[in-house]
Tab-separated table of C-alpha atoms in Angstrom:
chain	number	residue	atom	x	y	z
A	9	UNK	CA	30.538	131.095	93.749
A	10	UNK	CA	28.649	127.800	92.704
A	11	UNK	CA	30.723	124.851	93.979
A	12	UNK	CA	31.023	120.797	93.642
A	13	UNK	CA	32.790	118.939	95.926
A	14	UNK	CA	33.821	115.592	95.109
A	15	UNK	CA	36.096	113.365	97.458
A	16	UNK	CA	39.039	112.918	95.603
A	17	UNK	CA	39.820	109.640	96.626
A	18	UNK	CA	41.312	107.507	95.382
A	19	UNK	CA	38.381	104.933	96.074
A	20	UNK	CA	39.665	101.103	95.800
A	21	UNK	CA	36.464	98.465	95.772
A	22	UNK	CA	37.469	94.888	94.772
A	23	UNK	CA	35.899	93.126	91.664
A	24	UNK	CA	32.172	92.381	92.020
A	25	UNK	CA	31.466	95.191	94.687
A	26	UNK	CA	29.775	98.128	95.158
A	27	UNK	CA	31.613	101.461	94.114
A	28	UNK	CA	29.606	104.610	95.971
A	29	UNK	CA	30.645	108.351	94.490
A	30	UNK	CA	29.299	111.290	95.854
A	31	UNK	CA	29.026	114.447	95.179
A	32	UNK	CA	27.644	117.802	96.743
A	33	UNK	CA	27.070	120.910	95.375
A	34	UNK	CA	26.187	124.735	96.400
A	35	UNK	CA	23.496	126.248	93.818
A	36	UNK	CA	19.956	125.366	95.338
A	37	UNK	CA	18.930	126.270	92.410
A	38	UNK	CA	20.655	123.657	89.893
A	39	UNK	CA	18.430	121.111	87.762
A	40	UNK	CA	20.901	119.407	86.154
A	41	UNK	CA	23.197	116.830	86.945
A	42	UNK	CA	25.732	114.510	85.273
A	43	UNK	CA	28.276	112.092	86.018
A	44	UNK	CA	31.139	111.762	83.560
A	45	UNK	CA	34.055	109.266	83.724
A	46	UNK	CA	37.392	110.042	82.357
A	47	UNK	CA	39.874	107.337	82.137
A	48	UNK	CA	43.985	108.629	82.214
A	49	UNK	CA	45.059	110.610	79.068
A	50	UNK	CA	41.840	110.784	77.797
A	51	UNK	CA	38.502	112.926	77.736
A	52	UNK	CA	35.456	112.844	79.978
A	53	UNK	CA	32.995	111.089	78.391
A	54	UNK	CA	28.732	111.164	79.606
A	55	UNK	CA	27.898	107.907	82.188
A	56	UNK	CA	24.533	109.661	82.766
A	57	UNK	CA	22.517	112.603	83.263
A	58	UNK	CA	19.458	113.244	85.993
A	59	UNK	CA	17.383	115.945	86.567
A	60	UNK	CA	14.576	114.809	89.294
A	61	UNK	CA	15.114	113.650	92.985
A	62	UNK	CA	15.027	109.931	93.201
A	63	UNK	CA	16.982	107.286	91.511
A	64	UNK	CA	18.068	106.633	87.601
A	65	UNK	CA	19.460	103.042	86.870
A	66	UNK	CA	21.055	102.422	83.748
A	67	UNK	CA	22.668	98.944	83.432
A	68	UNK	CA	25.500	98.696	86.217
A	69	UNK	CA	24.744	102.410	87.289
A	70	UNK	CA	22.433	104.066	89.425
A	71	UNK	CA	22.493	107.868	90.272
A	72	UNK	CA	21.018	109.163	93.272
A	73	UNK	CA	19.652	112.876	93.427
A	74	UNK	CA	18.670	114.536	96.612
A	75	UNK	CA	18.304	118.238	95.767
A	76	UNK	CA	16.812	119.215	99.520
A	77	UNK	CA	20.233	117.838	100.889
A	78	UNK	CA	22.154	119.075	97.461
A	79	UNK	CA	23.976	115.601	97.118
A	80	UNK	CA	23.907	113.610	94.055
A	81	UNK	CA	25.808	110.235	93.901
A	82	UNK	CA	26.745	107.378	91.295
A	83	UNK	CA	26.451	103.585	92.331
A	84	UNK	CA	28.816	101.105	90.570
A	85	UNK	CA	27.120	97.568	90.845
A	86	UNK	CA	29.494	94.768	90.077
A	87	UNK	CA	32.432	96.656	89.528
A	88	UNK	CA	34.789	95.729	87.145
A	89	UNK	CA	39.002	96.754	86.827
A	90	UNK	CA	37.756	98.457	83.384
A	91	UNK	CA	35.598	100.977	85.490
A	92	UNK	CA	38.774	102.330	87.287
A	93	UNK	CA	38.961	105.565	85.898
A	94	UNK	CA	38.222	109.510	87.810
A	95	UNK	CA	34.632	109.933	87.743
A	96	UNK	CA	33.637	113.874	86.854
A	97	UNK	CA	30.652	115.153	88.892
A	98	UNK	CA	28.752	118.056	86.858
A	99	UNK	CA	26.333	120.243	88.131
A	100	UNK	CA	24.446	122.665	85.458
A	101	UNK	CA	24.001	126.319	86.672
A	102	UNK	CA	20.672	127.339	87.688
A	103	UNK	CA	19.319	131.094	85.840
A	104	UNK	CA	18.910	128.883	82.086
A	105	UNK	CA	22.922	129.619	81.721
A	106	UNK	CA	23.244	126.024	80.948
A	107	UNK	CA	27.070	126.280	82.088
A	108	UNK	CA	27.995	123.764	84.129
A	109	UNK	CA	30.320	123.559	87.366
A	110	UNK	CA	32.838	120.664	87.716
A	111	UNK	CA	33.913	118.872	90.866
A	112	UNK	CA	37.378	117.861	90.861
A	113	UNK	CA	36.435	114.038	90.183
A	114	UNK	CA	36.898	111.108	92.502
A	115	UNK	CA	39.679	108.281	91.318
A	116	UNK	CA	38.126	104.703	91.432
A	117	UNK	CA	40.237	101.988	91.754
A	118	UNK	CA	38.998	98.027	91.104
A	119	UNK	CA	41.081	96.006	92.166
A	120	UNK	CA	40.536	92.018	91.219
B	26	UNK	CA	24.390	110.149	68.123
B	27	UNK	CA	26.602	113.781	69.741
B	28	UNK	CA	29.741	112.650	68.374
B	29	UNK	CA	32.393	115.704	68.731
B	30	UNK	CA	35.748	115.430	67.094
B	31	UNK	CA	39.102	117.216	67.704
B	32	UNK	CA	41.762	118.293	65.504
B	33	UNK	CA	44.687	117.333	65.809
B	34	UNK	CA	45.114	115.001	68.536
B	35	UNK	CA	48.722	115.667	69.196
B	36	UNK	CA	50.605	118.757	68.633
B	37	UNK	CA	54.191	119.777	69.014
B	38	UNK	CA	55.690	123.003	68.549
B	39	UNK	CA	58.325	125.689	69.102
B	40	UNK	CA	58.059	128.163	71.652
B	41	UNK	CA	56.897	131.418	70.430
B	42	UNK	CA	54.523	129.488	67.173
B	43	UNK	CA	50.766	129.624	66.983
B	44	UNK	CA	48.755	126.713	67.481
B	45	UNK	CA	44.598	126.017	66.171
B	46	UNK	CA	43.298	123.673	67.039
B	47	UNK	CA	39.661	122.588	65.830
B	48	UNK	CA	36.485	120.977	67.469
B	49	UNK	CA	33.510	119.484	65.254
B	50	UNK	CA	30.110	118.179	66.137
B	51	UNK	CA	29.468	116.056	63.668
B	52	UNK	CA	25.741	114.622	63.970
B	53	UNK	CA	24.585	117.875	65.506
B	54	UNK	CA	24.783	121.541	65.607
B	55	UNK	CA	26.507	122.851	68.779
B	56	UNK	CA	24.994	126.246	69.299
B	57	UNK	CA	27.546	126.170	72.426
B	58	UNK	CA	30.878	124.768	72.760
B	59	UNK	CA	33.354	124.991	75.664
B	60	UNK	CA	36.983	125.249	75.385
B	61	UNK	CA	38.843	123.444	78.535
B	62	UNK	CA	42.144	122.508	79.737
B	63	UNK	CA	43.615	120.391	82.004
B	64	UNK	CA	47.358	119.663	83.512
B	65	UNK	CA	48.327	116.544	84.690
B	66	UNK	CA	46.499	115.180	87.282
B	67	UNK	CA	44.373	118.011	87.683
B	68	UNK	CA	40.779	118.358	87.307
B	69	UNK	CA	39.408	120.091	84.195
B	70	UNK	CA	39.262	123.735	83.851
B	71	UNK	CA	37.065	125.901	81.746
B	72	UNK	CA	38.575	128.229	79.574
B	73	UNK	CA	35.649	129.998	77.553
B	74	UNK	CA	32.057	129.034	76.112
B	75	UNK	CA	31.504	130.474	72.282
B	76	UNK	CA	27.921	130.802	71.110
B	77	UNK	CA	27.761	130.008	67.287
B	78	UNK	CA	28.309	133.877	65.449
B	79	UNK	CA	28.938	135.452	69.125
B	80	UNK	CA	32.328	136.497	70.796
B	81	UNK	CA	33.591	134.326	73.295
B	82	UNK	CA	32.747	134.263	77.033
B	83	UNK	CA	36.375	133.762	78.607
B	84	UNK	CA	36.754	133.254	82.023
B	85	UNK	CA	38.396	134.739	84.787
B	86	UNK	CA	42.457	134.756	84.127
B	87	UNK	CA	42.189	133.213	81.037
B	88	UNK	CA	43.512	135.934	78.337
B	89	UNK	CA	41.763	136.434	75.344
B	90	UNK	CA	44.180	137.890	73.418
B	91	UNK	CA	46.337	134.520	73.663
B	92	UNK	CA	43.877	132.372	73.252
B	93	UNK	CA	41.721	133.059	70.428
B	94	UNK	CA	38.009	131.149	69.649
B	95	UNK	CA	36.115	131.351	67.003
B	96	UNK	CA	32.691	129.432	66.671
B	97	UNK	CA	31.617	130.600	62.933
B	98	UNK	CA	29.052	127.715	62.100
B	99	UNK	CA	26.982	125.077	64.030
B	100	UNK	CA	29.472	122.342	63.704
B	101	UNK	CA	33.226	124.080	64.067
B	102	UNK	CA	34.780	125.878	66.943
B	103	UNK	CA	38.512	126.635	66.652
B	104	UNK	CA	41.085	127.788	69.643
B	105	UNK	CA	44.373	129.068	68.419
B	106	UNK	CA	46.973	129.425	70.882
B	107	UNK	CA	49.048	132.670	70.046
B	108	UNK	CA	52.332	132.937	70.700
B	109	UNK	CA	53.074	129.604	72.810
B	110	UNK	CA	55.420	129.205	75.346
B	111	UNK	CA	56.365	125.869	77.435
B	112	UNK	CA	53.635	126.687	80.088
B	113	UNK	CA	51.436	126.706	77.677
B	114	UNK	CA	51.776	122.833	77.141
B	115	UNK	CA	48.094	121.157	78.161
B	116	UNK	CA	45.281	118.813	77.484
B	117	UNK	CA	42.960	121.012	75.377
B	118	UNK	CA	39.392	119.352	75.247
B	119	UNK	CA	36.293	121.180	73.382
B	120	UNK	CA	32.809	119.909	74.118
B	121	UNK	CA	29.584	120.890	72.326
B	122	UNK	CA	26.131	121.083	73.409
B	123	UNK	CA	22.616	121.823	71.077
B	124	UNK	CA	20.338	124.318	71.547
B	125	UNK	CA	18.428	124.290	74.437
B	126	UNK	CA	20.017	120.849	75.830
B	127	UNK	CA	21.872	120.974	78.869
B	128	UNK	CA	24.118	117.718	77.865
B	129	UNK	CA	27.631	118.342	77.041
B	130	UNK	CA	29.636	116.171	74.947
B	131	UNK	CA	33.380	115.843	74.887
B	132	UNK	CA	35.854	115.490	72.127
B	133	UNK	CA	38.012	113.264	72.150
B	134	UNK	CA	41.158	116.326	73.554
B	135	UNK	CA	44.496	117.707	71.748
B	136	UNK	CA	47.750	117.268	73.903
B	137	UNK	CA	50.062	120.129	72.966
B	138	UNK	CA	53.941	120.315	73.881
B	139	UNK	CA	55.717	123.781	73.434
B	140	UNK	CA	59.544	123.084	73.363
């Protein structure tokens, strides 16, 4: 059974830090990732996606992928109280399926 | 671009009524869309992926019979809840994904209340 674990937190950074979210999964095989971020009552909606080990900035964000130690993360620069929200770790299913696995998200929490 | 709409946002019915509820891409064509629900405070749960003009793929516990999809075209997806009953009472979210892309996109969810 493919499987994403996520610390579920909650994670409380003051304003202007560093947030660190991280993720680890089970399929070896998976070449997709994605971090979504889903603020209370509403929908998960796409931060960013990544697909090769490394890292993939994107204004305040950086995700990390390390597919020999199966552990992808998302870096909050300069966080802000609008970025506290539960951040959705998605890992796509390897075999072409192209259905991805859920982690249980981790709750961020900026405080100012 | 991958905007995905849900219809309607907030639903309210008697036990025992039938609920649809409908998911549009509407800047792309969604040969996939997933069908998901969550309770409070819990993390999201997939109920079924629909291929555009195939039956459903429903997952484990989740019956078919009660919850009904149908993904006729490219761009609409619809889950009717049969029957509901007070349990039933969720955050329904659809997303959609193109053919051949791996990137999901959510709509925007329907809260439903059975009484």
């Amino acid at each position: 059974q493919k499987e994403v674990e996520q610390n579920s937190g909650p994670l409380s950074v003051p304003e202007g830090a560093i947030a660190s979210l991280n993720c680890t999964y089970s399929d070896r095989g998976s070449q997709s990732f994605f971090w979504y971020r889903q603020y209370s009552g509403k929908s998960p909606e796409l931060i960013m996606s990544i697909y090769s080990n490394g890292d993939k900035e994107d204004g305040r964000f950086t995700a990390q992928l390390n597919k020999a130690s199966q552990y992808v993360s998302l870096l909050i620069r300069d966080s802000q109280p609008s970025d506290s929200a539960t951040y959705l770790c998605a890992v796509g299913a390897s075999g072409g399926s192209y259905i991805p696995t859920f982690g249980r998200g981790t709750s961020l929490i900026v405080h100012p | 671009g991958a905007v995905v709409s849900q219809h309607p946002s907030w639903v309210i019915c008697k036990s025992g009524t039938s609920v649809k509820i409908e998911c549009r891409s509407l800047d792309f064509q969604a040969t996939t869309m997933f069908w998901y629900r969550q309770f409070p405070k819990q993390s999201l749960m997939l109920m079924a992926t629909s291929n555009e003009g195939s039956k459903a793929t429903y997952e484990q516990g989740v019956e078919k019979d009660k919850f009904l999809i149908n993904h006729a075209s490219l761009t609409l997806s619809t889950l009717t809840v049969t029957s509901a009953h007070p349990e039933d009472s969720s955050f329904y979210i659809c997303s959609a994904r193109g053919l051949e892309q791996e990137t999901q996109y959510f709509g925007p969810g329907t809260r439903l209340l059975v009484l």
